[in-house]
Coordinates of C-alpha atoms in Angstrom, one line a residue:
M211 CA 8.5 12.2 -21.5
N212 CA 5.2 9.8 -22.1
F213 CA 4.9 8.0 -18.6
P214 CA 2.9 4.4 -19.2
Y215 CA 0.5 5.0 -16.2
G216 CA -1.9 1.8 -16.0
M217 CA 0.8 -0.2 -19.0
S218 CA 1.8 -3.3 -18.2
D219 CA 2.9 -4.0 -21.5
F220 CA 7.1 -4.5 -22.7
Y221 CA 7.0 -4.6 -25.5
A222 CA 4.7 -1.4 -26.7
L223 CA 6.2 0.5 -23.8
I224 CA 9.7 -0.2 -25.3
T225 CA 8.6 0.6 -28.7
E226 CA 6.4 3.4 -28.3
G227 CA 8.9 6.1 -26.3
Y228 CA 7.8 5.6 -23.1
C229 CA 9.6 6.4 -19.6
Y230 CA 11.2 3.6 -18.2
V231 CA 13.2 3.0 -15.2
D232 CA 15.8 0.5 -16.2
R233 CA 15.2 -3.1 -14.2
T234 CA 16.7 -5.4 -17.4
D235 CA 20.0 -5.7 -14.9
R236 CA 18.5 -7.8 -12.0
I237 CA 17.6 -10.7 -15.2
P238 CA 21.1 -12.7 -14.7
V239 CA 19.6 -12.4 -10.4
I240 CA 16.5 -13.7 -11.2
E241 CA 18.3 -16.9 -13.0
N242 CA 20.7 -17.4 -10.9
A243 CA 17.8 -17.5 -8.1
G244 CA 16.6 -20.5 -8.8
K245 CA 14.1 -22.2 -11.3
Q246 CA 10.8 -21.8 -9.6
L247 CA 10.0 -18.0 -7.9
L248 CA 7.5 -16.5 -5.9
F249 CA 7.7 -12.9 -6.1
I250 CA 5.3 -11.3 -3.9
R251 CA 4.1 -7.3 -4.1
P252 CA 1.2 -5.5 -3.2
R253 CA -1.2 -4.7 -6.3
R254 CA -0.5 -2.1 -8.4
F255 CA 3.1 -2.1 -7.7
G256 CA 4.5 -3.0 -11.3
K257 CA 4.8 -6.8 -11.0
S258 CA 2.8 -7.4 -14.0
L259 CA 5.7 -5.1 -16.2
L260 CA 8.0 -7.3 -14.8
L261 CA 6.5 -10.3 -15.9
S262 CA 6.1 -8.6 -19.7
M263 CA 9.8 -8.0 -19.3
L264 CA 11.2 -11.0 -19.1
E265 CA 8.5 -12.7 -22.0
N266 CA 9.4 -10.5 -24.6
Y267 CA 13.9 -10.5 -22.9
Y268 CA 13.6 -14.7 -23.3
D269 CA 11.2 -15.5 -26.0
L270 CA 12.9 -17.5 -29.4
A271 CA 10.0 -15.7 -31.1
K272 CA 11.4 -11.7 -30.2
A273 CA 15.0 -12.7 -31.0
D274 CA 14.9 -10.7 -34.1
E275 CA 14.2 -7.3 -32.3
F276 CA 16.9 -8.3 -29.7
E277 CA 17.7 -5.1 -29.9
A278 CA 16.2 -2.5 -30.3
L279 CA 13.8 -4.3 -27.4
F280 CA 16.8 -3.9 -24.6
G281 CA 20.0 -2.4 -26.9
H282 CA 19.6 0.4 -25.4
L283 CA 19.1 -1.0 -21.9
K284 CA 21.1 -2.7 -19.4
I285 CA 20.9 -5.9 -20.3
G286 CA 21.7 -5.1 -23.8
R287 CA 25.4 -4.4 -23.0
N288 CA 25.9 -7.7 -21.2
P289 CA 23.1 -10.6 -22.6
T290 CA 23.6 -13.3 -21.1
P291 CA 23.4 -16.9 -22.5
K292 CA 19.6 -17.6 -22.1
R293 CA 17.8 -14.3 -24.0
N294 CA 15.5 -14.8 -27.1
R295 CA 15.6 -19.4 -25.7
Y296 CA 12.0 -20.0 -24.9
F297 CA 8.7 -21.2 -25.3
V298 CA 7.9 -18.7 -23.4
M299 CA 3.6 -18.8 -21.8
K300 CA 1.9 -16.1 -19.4
W301 CA -1.0 -16.9 -17.1
D302 CA -3.4 -14.2 -15.9
F303 CA -5.4 -15.1 -12.9
S304 CA -6.9 -11.9 -12.8
C305 CA -8.8 -12.5 -15.7
V306 CA -10.2 -15.4 -13.9
E307 CA -14.4 -14.7 -12.5
T308 CA -14.3 -14.7 -9.8
T309 CA -18.0 -14.8 -9.2
G310 CA -21.0 -17.5 -9.2
S311 CA -20.5 -20.8 -8.5
V312 CA -16.9 -22.8 -7.9
G313 CA -17.8 -24.6 -11.5
E314 CA -18.5 -21.2 -12.4
I315 CA -15.3 -20.1 -11.1
R316 CA -13.3 -23.3 -12.5
Q317 CA -14.7 -23.0 -15.7
S318 CA -13.4 -19.5 -16.2
L319 CA -10.2 -20.8 -14.8
H320 CA -9.7 -23.1 -17.7
N321 CA -10.9 -20.9 -20.2
H322 CA -8.4 -18.8 -19.5
I323 CA -5.4 -21.2 -19.6
F324 CA -7.4 -22.4 -23.1
S325 CA -7.2 -19.5 -24.3
C326 CA -3.0 -19.4 -23.0
I327 CA -2.8 -22.2 -25.3
E328 CA -4.1 -21.2 -27.9
N329 CA -2.1 -18.4 -28.2
F330 CA 1.0 -20.0 -28.2
V331 CA 0.1 -21.9 -30.7
S332 CA -0.4 -19.5 -32.5
R333 CA 2.5 -18.1 -31.5
Y334 CA 4.9 -21.1 -32.1
Q335 CA 2.8 -23.1 -34.9
D336 CA 6.1 -22.9 -37.5
R337 CA 8.7 -23.9 -34.6
L338 CA 6.2 -27.2 -33.7
S339 CA 6.7 -30.2 -35.7
H340 CA 3.9 -32.3 -32.8
K341 CA 1.0 -31.0 -33.2
I342 CA -0.8 -30.5 -29.4
R343 CA -4.3 -31.6 -29.1
I344 CA -7.2 -29.2 -27.0
D345 CA -9.7 -30.8 -25.3
E346 CA -11.9 -28.8 -24.7
H347 CA -13.0 -30.2 -21.8
D348 CA -10.4 -30.2 -19.5
A349 CA -7.0 -27.5 -19.6
L350 CA -4.9 -29.7 -17.8
R351 CA -5.4 -32.1 -20.5
S352 CA -4.5 -29.4 -23.0
F353 CA -1.2 -28.1 -21.3
S354 CA 0.0 -31.8 -21.0
S355 CA 0.2 -32.4 -25.0
L356 CA 1.6 -28.7 -25.2
L357 CA 4.6 -30.1 -23.2
T358 CA 4.3 -32.8 -25.3
A359 CA 5.3 -30.3 -28.4
V360 CA 7.8 -28.9 -26.2
Q361 CA 9.8 -31.7 -25.8
Q362 CA 9.5 -32.5 -29.2
T363 CA 12.1 -29.5 -29.8
S364 CA 15.3 -28.3 -28.5
Y365 CA 13.9 -25.0 -26.8
K366 CA 12.4 -25.9 -23.6
L367 CA 9.4 -23.5 -21.3
Y368 CA 9.1 -20.5 -19.2
L369 CA 5.6 -19.9 -17.5
L370 CA 4.8 -16.9 -15.8
I371 CA 2.2 -16.8 -13.7
D372 CA 0.8 -12.9 -12.9
E373 CA -1.3 -12.7 -10.3
Y374 CA -1.5 -16.5 -9.4
D375 CA -4.0 -15.9 -5.7
N376 CA -6.4 -12.6 -7.4
F377 CA -9.1 -14.8 -7.4
A378 CA -8.9 -16.9 -4.5
N379 CA -7.9 -14.2 -2.4
E380 CA -11.2 -12.4 -4.0
V381 CA -13.6 -15.5 -3.1
L382 CA -11.8 -15.6 0.4
M383 CA -11.8 -11.8 0.7
G384 CA -16.1 -12.3 0.5
G385 CA -16.2 -12.6 4.1
S386 CA -19.7 -14.6 4.0
Q387 CA -19.4 -18.3 4.7
R388 CA -20.7 -19.2 1.8
D389 CA -17.6 -17.4 0.1
R390 CA -14.7 -19.5 3.0
E391 CA -16.6 -22.6 1.5
R392 CA -16.2 -21.6 -2.6
Y393 CA -12.9 -21.1 -1.7
E394 CA -11.9 -24.3 0.2
E395 CA -13.5 -26.3 -2.7
L396 CA -11.0 -24.6 -4.9
L397 CA -8.0 -24.8 -2.6
Y398 CA -8.2 -27.9 -0.9
G399 CA -8.9 -31.7 -1.3
E400 CA -8.4 -31.9 -5.1
G401 CA -9.6 -28.6 -5.9
S402 CA -9.4 -27.0 -9.0
L403 CA -6.3 -24.1 -8.1
K404 CA -4.4 -26.8 -6.8
T405 CA -4.8 -29.6 -9.7
V406 CA -3.6 -26.3 -11.9
F407 CA -1.1 -26.5 -9.7
K408 CA 0.4 -30.1 -9.5
A409 CA -0.2 -30.5 -13.2
I410 CA 3.3 -27.6 -13.0
K411 CA 4.6 -29.1 -10.5
S412 CA 4.5 -32.5 -12.5
A413 CA 5.3 -30.5 -15.3
S414 CA 9.0 -29.5 -14.1
S415 CA 10.0 -32.8 -13.4
G416 CA 11.5 -33.0 -16.9
R417 CA 8.3 -33.0 -18.8
G418 CA 9.8 -29.5 -20.8
L419 CA 8.5 -26.9 -18.4
D420 CA 12.1 -25.3 -17.0
R421 CA 11.3 -21.7 -15.1
V422 CA 8.5 -20.5 -13.2
F423 CA 8.0 -17.2 -12.5
I424 CA 5.4 -16.5 -10.5
T425 CA 4.0 -12.6 -8.8
G426 CA 1.0 -12.5 -6.6
V427 CA 0.1 -10.1 -3.6
S428 CA 0.6 -12.4 -0.6
P429 CA 1.1 -16.6 0.2
I430 CA -1.6 -17.2 2.0
V431 CA -3.4 -19.1 -1.7
L432 CA 0.5 -21.7 -1.7
S433 CA 0.6 -22.2 2.0
D434 CA -3.8 -23.9 1.7
M435 CA -2.3 -25.8 -1.6
T436 CA 0.6 -27.2 0.9
S437 CA 1.6 -30.5 -1.2
G438 CA -0.1 -29.4 -4.5
Y439 CA 2.7 -26.2 -5.1
N440 CA 5.6 -27.2 -2.9
V441 CA 8.5 -25.9 -4.6
A442 CA 8.6 -22.0 -6.0
E443 CA 11.4 -20.4 -3.8
N444 CA 10.6 -17.1 -2.0
I445 CA 12.9 -14.0 -3.1
Y446 CA 10.8 -11.5 -1.8
L447 CA 12.4 -11.0 0.8
R448 CA 15.6 -11.0 -1.0
P449 CA 17.5 -7.3 -0.8
E450 CA 19.0 -8.1 -4.4
F451 CA 14.8 -7.7 -5.3
N452 CA 13.6 -5.0 -2.8
D453 CA 13.5 -2.2 -5.8
L454 CA 12.7 -5.2 -9.1
C455 CA 9.9 -3.2 -9.1
G456 CA 9.3 0.4 -7.5
F457 CA 11.5 3.2 -8.0
H458 CA 14.3 5.0 -6.2
E459 CA 14.8 8.6 -5.0
A460 CA 17.5 9.3 -7.4
E461 CA 15.2 8.1 -10.3
I462 CA 12.8 10.0 -9.1
A463 CA 14.1 13.5 -9.1
D464 CA 15.9 13.2 -11.6
I465 CA 12.5 12.9 -14.1
L466 CA 11.4 15.9 -11.7
N467 CA 13.7 18.4 -12.7
R468 CA 13.0 17.1 -16.3
I469 CA 9.1 18.0 -15.9
V470 CA 10.2 21.1 -13.8
A471 CA 12.3 22.2 -16.5
D472 CA 9.6 21.2 -19.6
C473 CA 7.3 24.0 -18.1
G474 CA 9.3 26.5 -17.3
L475 CA 8.3 26.5 -13.6
S476 CA 11.7 27.6 -10.9
E477 CA 14.6 25.7 -9.9
E478 CA 13.1 25.4 -6.1
S479 CA 9.8 24.2 -7.8
A480 CA 12.3 20.8 -8.5
S481 CA 12.9 20.9 -4.0
E482 CA 9.3 21.4 -3.3
S483 CA 8.1 18.7 -6.1
L484 CA 10.5 15.7 -4.7
E485 CA 8.8 17.1 -0.6
M486 CA 5.7 16.6 -2.3
M487 CA 6.6 12.6 -3.9
R488 CA 8.6 11.6 -0.7
T489 CA 6.0 12.5 2.0
F490 CA 3.3 10.6 -0.6
Y491 CA 4.6 8.1 -2.2
N492 CA 7.7 6.9 -1.0
G493 CA 8.6 5.1 2.3
Y494 CA 8.1 0.9 1.4
N495 CA 10.8 -1.5 2.1
F496 CA 10.7 -5.3 1.8
S497 CA 14.0 -6.7 2.7
Y498 CA 15.6 -7.2 6.6
D499 CA 18.5 -7.1 5.1
T500 CA 18.3 -3.1 3.5
Q501 CA 16.9 0.2 4.7
G502 CA 16.5 1.7 0.7
R503 CA 13.0 3.4 0.8
I504 CA 10.8 3.2 -2.5
Y505 CA 8.5 4.7 -4.4
N506 CA 5.1 3.3 -5.2
P507 CA 5.6 3.1 -9.0
T508 CA 1.3 3.2 -10.3
L509 CA 1.2 6.3 -7.5
A510 CA 4.3 7.6 -8.3
L511 CA 3.2 8.0 -12.6
Y512 CA 0.0 8.8 -11.0
F513 CA 1.7 12.6 -10.2
L514 CA 4.6 12.9 -12.6
K515 CA 2.1 11.8 -15.4
N516 CA -0.4 14.4 -14.0
F517 CA 2.0 17.2 -13.3
R518 CA 4.0 17.0 -16.7
R519 CA 0.8 17.4 -18.5
D520 CA -0.6 20.4 -16.5
C521 CA 2.1 21.8 -15.2
R522 CA 0.9 21.6 -11.7
Y523 CA 0.3 18.9 -8.5
P524 CA -3.0 16.7 -8.7
K525 CA -5.6 17.5 -5.7
E526 CA -6.4 14.3 -6.0
I527 CA -3.1 12.9 -4.4
L528 CA -4.5 9.3 -3.9
D529 CA -5.0 7.9 -7.4
S530 CA -8.7 6.1 -7.1
N531 CA -6.6 3.1 -8.7
L532 CA -5.3 3.0 -5.7
A533 CA -8.2 3.2 -2.9
M534 CA -9.4 0.2 -3.3
D535 CA -7.3 -0.7 -1.1
R536 CA -9.1 0.6 1.2
G537 CA -10.4 -3.0 1.3
K538 CA -8.0 -4.7 2.4
I539 CA -8.6 -2.1 5.9
K540 CA -11.5 -3.6 6.1
Y541 CA -11.0 -6.7 5.9
I542 CA -8.2 -6.8 8.4
S543 CA -10.5 -4.6 10.7
Q544 CA -13.5 -6.9 10.6
L545 CA -11.2 -10.2 12.5
P546 CA -10.8 -10.4 15.4
K547 CA -9.3 -7.8 17.7
G548 CA -8.4 -6.4 14.2
E549 CA -10.7 -3.2 14.5
S550 CA -7.9 -2.2 17.8
L551 CA -4.8 -2.5 15.2
I552 CA -6.0 -0.2 12.8
V553 CA -6.4 2.1 15.0
R554 CA -3.5 1.5 17.0
T555 CA -0.8 1.7 13.2
L556 CA -1.2 5.8 13.7
D557 CA 0.7 5.5 16.8
E558 CA 4.2 6.6 15.4
T559 CA 5.3 6.4 18.9
D560 CA 4.9 3.2 19.7
P561 CA 4.7 1.5 16.7
V562 CA 3.6 -2.1 15.3
S563 CA 5.9 -5.3 16.2
I564 CA 6.1 -8.6 15.8
D565 CA 8.8 -11.7 15.5
R566 CA 8.4 -12.0 12.2
L567 CA 6.3 -12.2 8.9
A568 CA 4.0 -14.6 8.3
D569 CA 5.3 -16.1 5.8
R570 CA 3.1 -20.0 5.9
F571 CA -0.1 -19.7 6.8
G572 CA -4.0 -20.5 5.4
M573 CA -7.4 -20.0 6.0
E574 CA -8.0 -22.1 8.6
D575 CA -5.0 -19.3 10.1
I576 CA -7.8 -16.3 9.3
L577 CA -10.1 -17.7 10.6
R578 CA -9.9 -18.3 14.2
E579 CA -11.5 -16.9 16.5
I580 CA -9.2 -15.1 18.2
Q581 CA -6.4 -13.7 15.9
D582 CA -2.5 -13.2 17.3
E583 CA -1.7 -9.7 16.0
S584 CA 1.5 -10.9 14.1
F585 CA -0.5 -12.6 11.7
M586 CA -2.9 -9.5 11.3
A587 CA 0.6 -7.2 11.1
S588 CA 2.1 -10.0 8.3
L589 CA -1.3 -9.4 6.4
L590 CA -1.0 -5.3 6.3
Y591 CA 2.3 -5.6 4.8
Y592 CA 1.8 -8.5 1.8
F593 CA -1.7 -5.7 1.2
G594 CA 1.2 -2.8 1.1
V595 CA -0.1 -0.9 3.7
L596 CA 2.2 -1.0 6.1
T597 CA 6.0 -1.8 6.1
L598 CA 9.3 -3.4 7.0
A599 CA 10.9 0.5 9.1
G600 CA 14.3 -1.4 10.9
N601 CA 14.4 -2.9 14.1
T602 CA 12.7 -2.2 17.9
D603 CA 15.9 -2.8 20.8
M604 CA 14.8 -6.5 21.2
G605 CA 15.5 -7.1 17.7
K606 CA 11.8 -7.4 16.5
L607 CA 10.2 -6.3 13.1
I608 CA 8.9 -2.3 13.5
L609 CA 6.3 -2.2 11.1
R610 CA 4.7 1.4 9.7
I611 CA 2.3 2.9 7.2
P612 CA 5.3 4.2 4.7
N613 CA 3.7 7.1 4.2
L614 CA 1.0 9.3 3.8
V615 CA -1.4 8.7 1.1
I616 CA -1.9 5.2 3.0
R617 CA -2.6 6.8 6.3
R618 CA -5.1 8.6 4.8
L619 CA -6.4 4.8 4.2
Y620 CA -6.1 4.2 7.4
V621 CA -8.3 7.4 8.9
E622 CA -11.1 6.9 6.2
R623 CA -11.6 3.3 7.6
I624 CA -10.7 4.7 11.4
H625 CA -14.0 7.2 10.3
E626 CA -16.2 4.6 9.2
I627 CA -16.1 2.4 12.3
L628 CA -16.8 5.4 14.6
L629 CA -18.9 7.5 12.6
P630 CA -20.9 5.6 11.0
D631 CA -23.7 8.1 10.6
S632 CA -23.3 9.7 6.9
D633 CA -25.5 13.6 8.4
Y634 CA -22.9 13.5 11.8
R635 CA -19.9 13.0 8.7
T636 CA -20.9 15.8 7.2
E637 CA -21.7 17.4 10.3
C638 CA -17.8 17.3 10.9
E639 CA -16.7 18.3 7.4
R640 CA -18.3 21.9 8.1
M641 CA -16.9 22.6 11.5
A642 CA -13.1 20.7 9.8
D643 CA -13.5 23.5 7.3
I644 CA -14.2 26.0 9.9
F645 CA -11.1 24.9 11.7
Y646 CA -9.2 25.1 7.9
T647 CA -9.6 28.7 7.9
S648 CA -10.5 30.6 11.5
G649 CA -8.4 28.7 13.6
N650 CA -11.5 28.2 15.5
L651 CA -10.8 24.6 16.9
Q652 CA -14.1 25.0 19.9
P653 CA -17.0 23.5 17.7
L654 CA -14.6 20.2 16.7
C655 CA -13.9 20.0 20.6
D656 CA -17.7 20.3 21.0
F657 CA -18.9 18.0 18.2
I658 CA -15.9 15.0 20.5
E659 CA -17.3 16.4 23.7
Q660 CA -21.0 14.9 22.8
K661 CA -20.8 12.5 20.2
Y662 CA -16.8 10.9 19.3
F663 CA -16.3 10.1 23.2
K664 CA -19.1 8.2 23.5
V665 CA -18.3 6.1 20.3
F666 CA -15.0 5.5 22.7
D667 CA -16.6 4.3 25.3
N668 CA -18.3 1.5 24.1
R669 CA -15.2 -0.1 22.6
D670 CA -12.1 -1.9 23.9
Y671 CA -9.6 -0.1 22.6
R672 CA -6.1 -0.5 24.7
W673 CA -5.1 3.2 23.7
S674 CA -2.6 6.0 26.0
N675 CA -5.5 8.2 26.9
E676 CA -3.9 10.9 25.2
L677 CA -4.0 8.8 21.4
T678 CA -7.3 8.5 22.2
L679 CA -7.7 12.0 21.6
K680 CA -5.4 12.8 18.9
T681 CA -6.6 10.0 16.5
A682 CA -9.9 11.3 17.9
F683 CA -8.8 15.0 15.8
L684 CA -6.6 13.3 13.6
T685 CA -9.2 11.3 11.5
L686 CA -11.9 14.4 12.4
L687 CA -9.3 17.1 10.4
F688 CA -7.2 14.9 7.5
N689 CA -7.5 16.2 4.1
D690 CA -5.0 15.6 1.5
A691 CA -6.0 18.2 -1.3
F692 CA -5.5 20.6 1.5
Y693 CA -2.5 20.0 3.9
I694 CA 0.3 17.2 4.6
M695 CA -0.7 16.2 7.9
D696 CA 2.2 14.8 9.7
S697 CA 0.9 12.6 13.0
E698 CA 3.8 13.0 15.5
A699 CA 5.8 14.9 12.7
A700 CA 9.4 14.0 13.6
I701 CA 10.8 17.9 14.2
N702 CA 14.6 18.3 15.0
R703 CA 14.3 14.7 16.8
R704 CA 11.3 15.8 18.5
Y705 CA 7.3 15.1 18.6
T706 CA 4.5 17.4 17.1
D707 CA 1.4 15.7 18.2
L708 CA -0.7 16.9 14.9
S709 CA 0.7 18.9 12.3
M710 CA -0.7 20.9 9.2
I711 CA 1.3 22.1 6.9
I712 CA -1.2 23.6 3.8
R713 CA 0.6 22.4 0.3
P714 CA 2.4 24.3 -1.8
D715 CA -0.3 24.4 -4.3
M716 CA -3.1 24.8 -1.8
R717 CA -0.7 27.8 0.0
Q718 CA -3.1 30.5 -3.3
Y719 CA -6.1 30.0 -0.6
K720 CA -6.8 31.6 2.4
L721 CA -5.6 28.0 4.4
L722 CA -4.5 28.5 8.1
D723 CA -1.0 26.0 9.0
H724 CA -1.9 24.1 12.4
L725 CA 0.1 22.8 14.8
I726 CA -1.8 21.0 17.5
E727 CA -0.6 19.4 20.8
F728 CA -2.6 17.3 22.7
K729 CA -2.7 16.9 26.4
Y730 CA -4.9 14.4 28.9
L731 CA -5.9 14.7 32.9
S732 CA -7.7 11.5 34.3
L733 CA -11.0 12.2 36.4
T734 CA -8.7 11.1 39.2
E735 CA -6.2 13.8 39.0
L736 CA -8.7 16.5 38.7
N737 CA -10.6 14.9 42.1
M738 CA -13.5 15.0 40.2
T739 CA -16.7 12.8 39.1
G740 CA -18.1 12.1 35.5
E741 CA -20.8 14.3 36.3
Q742 CA -19.0 17.1 37.5
A743 CA -16.7 17.3 34.4
K744 CA -19.9 17.6 32.2
Q745 CA -21.5 20.3 35.1
A746 CA -18.4 22.7 34.9
S747 CA -18.3 25.8 32.4
V748 CA -15.2 25.6 30.0
E749 CA -13.6 29.3 32.2
T750 CA -13.7 26.9 35.2
L751 CA -12.2 23.9 34.0
K752 CA -9.3 25.8 32.0
A753 CA -9.1 28.4 35.7
M754 CA -7.5 24.7 37.3
P755 CA -4.3 24.0 38.3
Q756 CA -3.6 20.9 36.4
V757 CA -5.6 22.1 33.7
R758 CA -3.3 24.9 33.4
Q759 CA -0.1 23.7 34.2
K760 CA -0.8 21.3 30.7
F761 CA -2.0 24.4 28.0
D762 CA 1.8 25.7 29.4
D763 CA 4.1 22.6 28.7
A764 CA 1.6 22.6 25.4
K765 CA 2.9 25.8 25.1
Q766 CA 6.4 25.7 25.7
Q767 CA 6.3 22.8 23.3
S768 CA 4.9 24.1 20.4
A769 CA 7.2 26.8 20.5
K770 CA 10.1 24.6 20.1
Y771 CA 8.6 23.0 17.2
R772 CA 7.5 26.1 15.5
Q773 CA 10.8 27.8 15.7
E774 CA 12.2 24.5 13.7
L775 CA 9.2 24.5 11.5
D776 CA 9.6 28.4 10.4
K777 CA 13.1 27.6 9.6
K778 CA 12.0 24.9 7.7
Y779 CA 9.8 25.7 5.3
R780 CA 11.9 29.6 5.7
G781 CA 8.7 32.1 7.5
I782 CA 6.2 31.4 4.0
L783 CA 3.7 30.0 7.6
R784 CA 0.4 31.5 8.5
L785 CA 0.4 28.7 11.3
H786 CA -2.1 29.1 14.1
T787 CA -0.8 26.4 17.8
H788 CA -3.2 25.1 19.6
A789 CA -3.3 23.2 22.8
V790 CA -6.5 20.8 23.5
V791 CA -7.1 19.0 27.4
A792 CA -8.6 16.1 27.5
V793 CA -10.8 16.1 30.8
G794 CA -11.5 11.9 31.3
F795 CA -13.7 11.5 28.2
E796 CA -16.4 13.6 29.3
R797 CA -15.0 17.2 28.1
V798 CA -12.3 19.4 25.4
V799 CA -10.7 22.0 26.1
W800 CA -9.1 24.2 23.9
E801 CA -6.8 27.3 23.0
E802 CA -5.4 28.8 20.5
M803 CA -1.6 30.0 21.9
R804 CA 0.0 32.1 18.8
S805 CA -1.1 32.8 15.1
E806 CA 0.2 34.9 12.3
K807 CA -1.2 35.5 9.4

């Protein structure tokens, strides 16, 4: 099997025999949805391939190749009357330069449109009776001439726009005052991008442009264009399009079964590999009206391609191309109150909930001094680092981190915020390595006492105290190269605080599985001052009745979890269980409750 990782050319994918997960049955649904559509998905989620599929289906120049391209696919059995009935033009705004002055960005935008027009002329010149006049100083005037030529034929134009918001978002997220000014000049008044979309809106009013399909990451740019382009229908939340980009688990399972057979692996390897992919890549939902979960296609193809080539899992579970999404999390964390939201997303017991997704907002909203949590959470949803996860008892939308690979991005950002000193991070890695193989958590407890708690004291986080402790250990111990790490892992409808289960492909090494329970006692509960807590020995603190009770509670909880984990993993775990009790934000005491090798 050849996997089209990084490919967005439908023609090459089909003609060169790559694996293709068929979504062509949605073509009639797209046709019926409207003539000017906006479809939003996170970056690297298969939008470009979707547009390429539409381009090949509707392109009148490829009518003779329809059977070769689509005959074996779902739409090939029952094509729509509009197949191969359009001139097709595709604009890809990710090609537009984002650096330089507004004038340079405008020129890059117009140069891209020029290039697309030239490609159009080359492809369709035998079908055009009217000459297209190219104005080297005005791409929109050239586009108007193209439309005039189209009107002289019996066909109409289908315009596909990929990453419509890419360069505007890149400018905006630069963060500086100058970046914001450039964004305003591009979008407000008679800005270059707004002018382009005004031309598209005008062209669809009987001037030869029949259909427009636009993809992007968020609706921010359209909001700022206001009347410049207010005719697009948003289809990105509709349930019939939830899986338009992305893979179902049954599709992943089928491919894994074939890889396992080709590699000569055991039957258990198929279920094991599916569990791995489910944990790291599944979990996305883009519709209010469905609970169906889909896999990120780029991440899934990254895993599948490596698994098929090497007959083993990739050691780096996070594809470096998706690691760039940490920049989106960083951006939100730098907004007012954004840092607190980023940290709170890690709390599975109290997930982020909002009344509704913001869908019409612009730069002025982003730049307000006091941000609404709903607004920032909506941005995290559009960026693909939160996803829809049902409703609260009051009907609010629940947003959760979709999977473990995205959770890693949050953990890395929190680590950067709380431990900006690289020397501290190196020290933490060394202490974490000690814990992974020996189960000795004391060095990390000492570090949290001496370094981490001082950072917490200087920040205005509205966390529960136990969550503060758990977040500290999660960020310091997180390692998805060795472990499947689950904060608040659901075990028989109960929740562990932190489980660290060795990845199946890492079980050959001298690593230990870990289960950690966290407890918190305030100084008031212990009738102690901060200074008294700092001066007390570890033995004295552990002997205190309140502390002993917390250890006993943790022991009872972990015993139940341990039973369930041993049952789930059929006794293969080298499981060590730990209890950690924080005494205010001054001390951390630890006990290993049980260990078996």
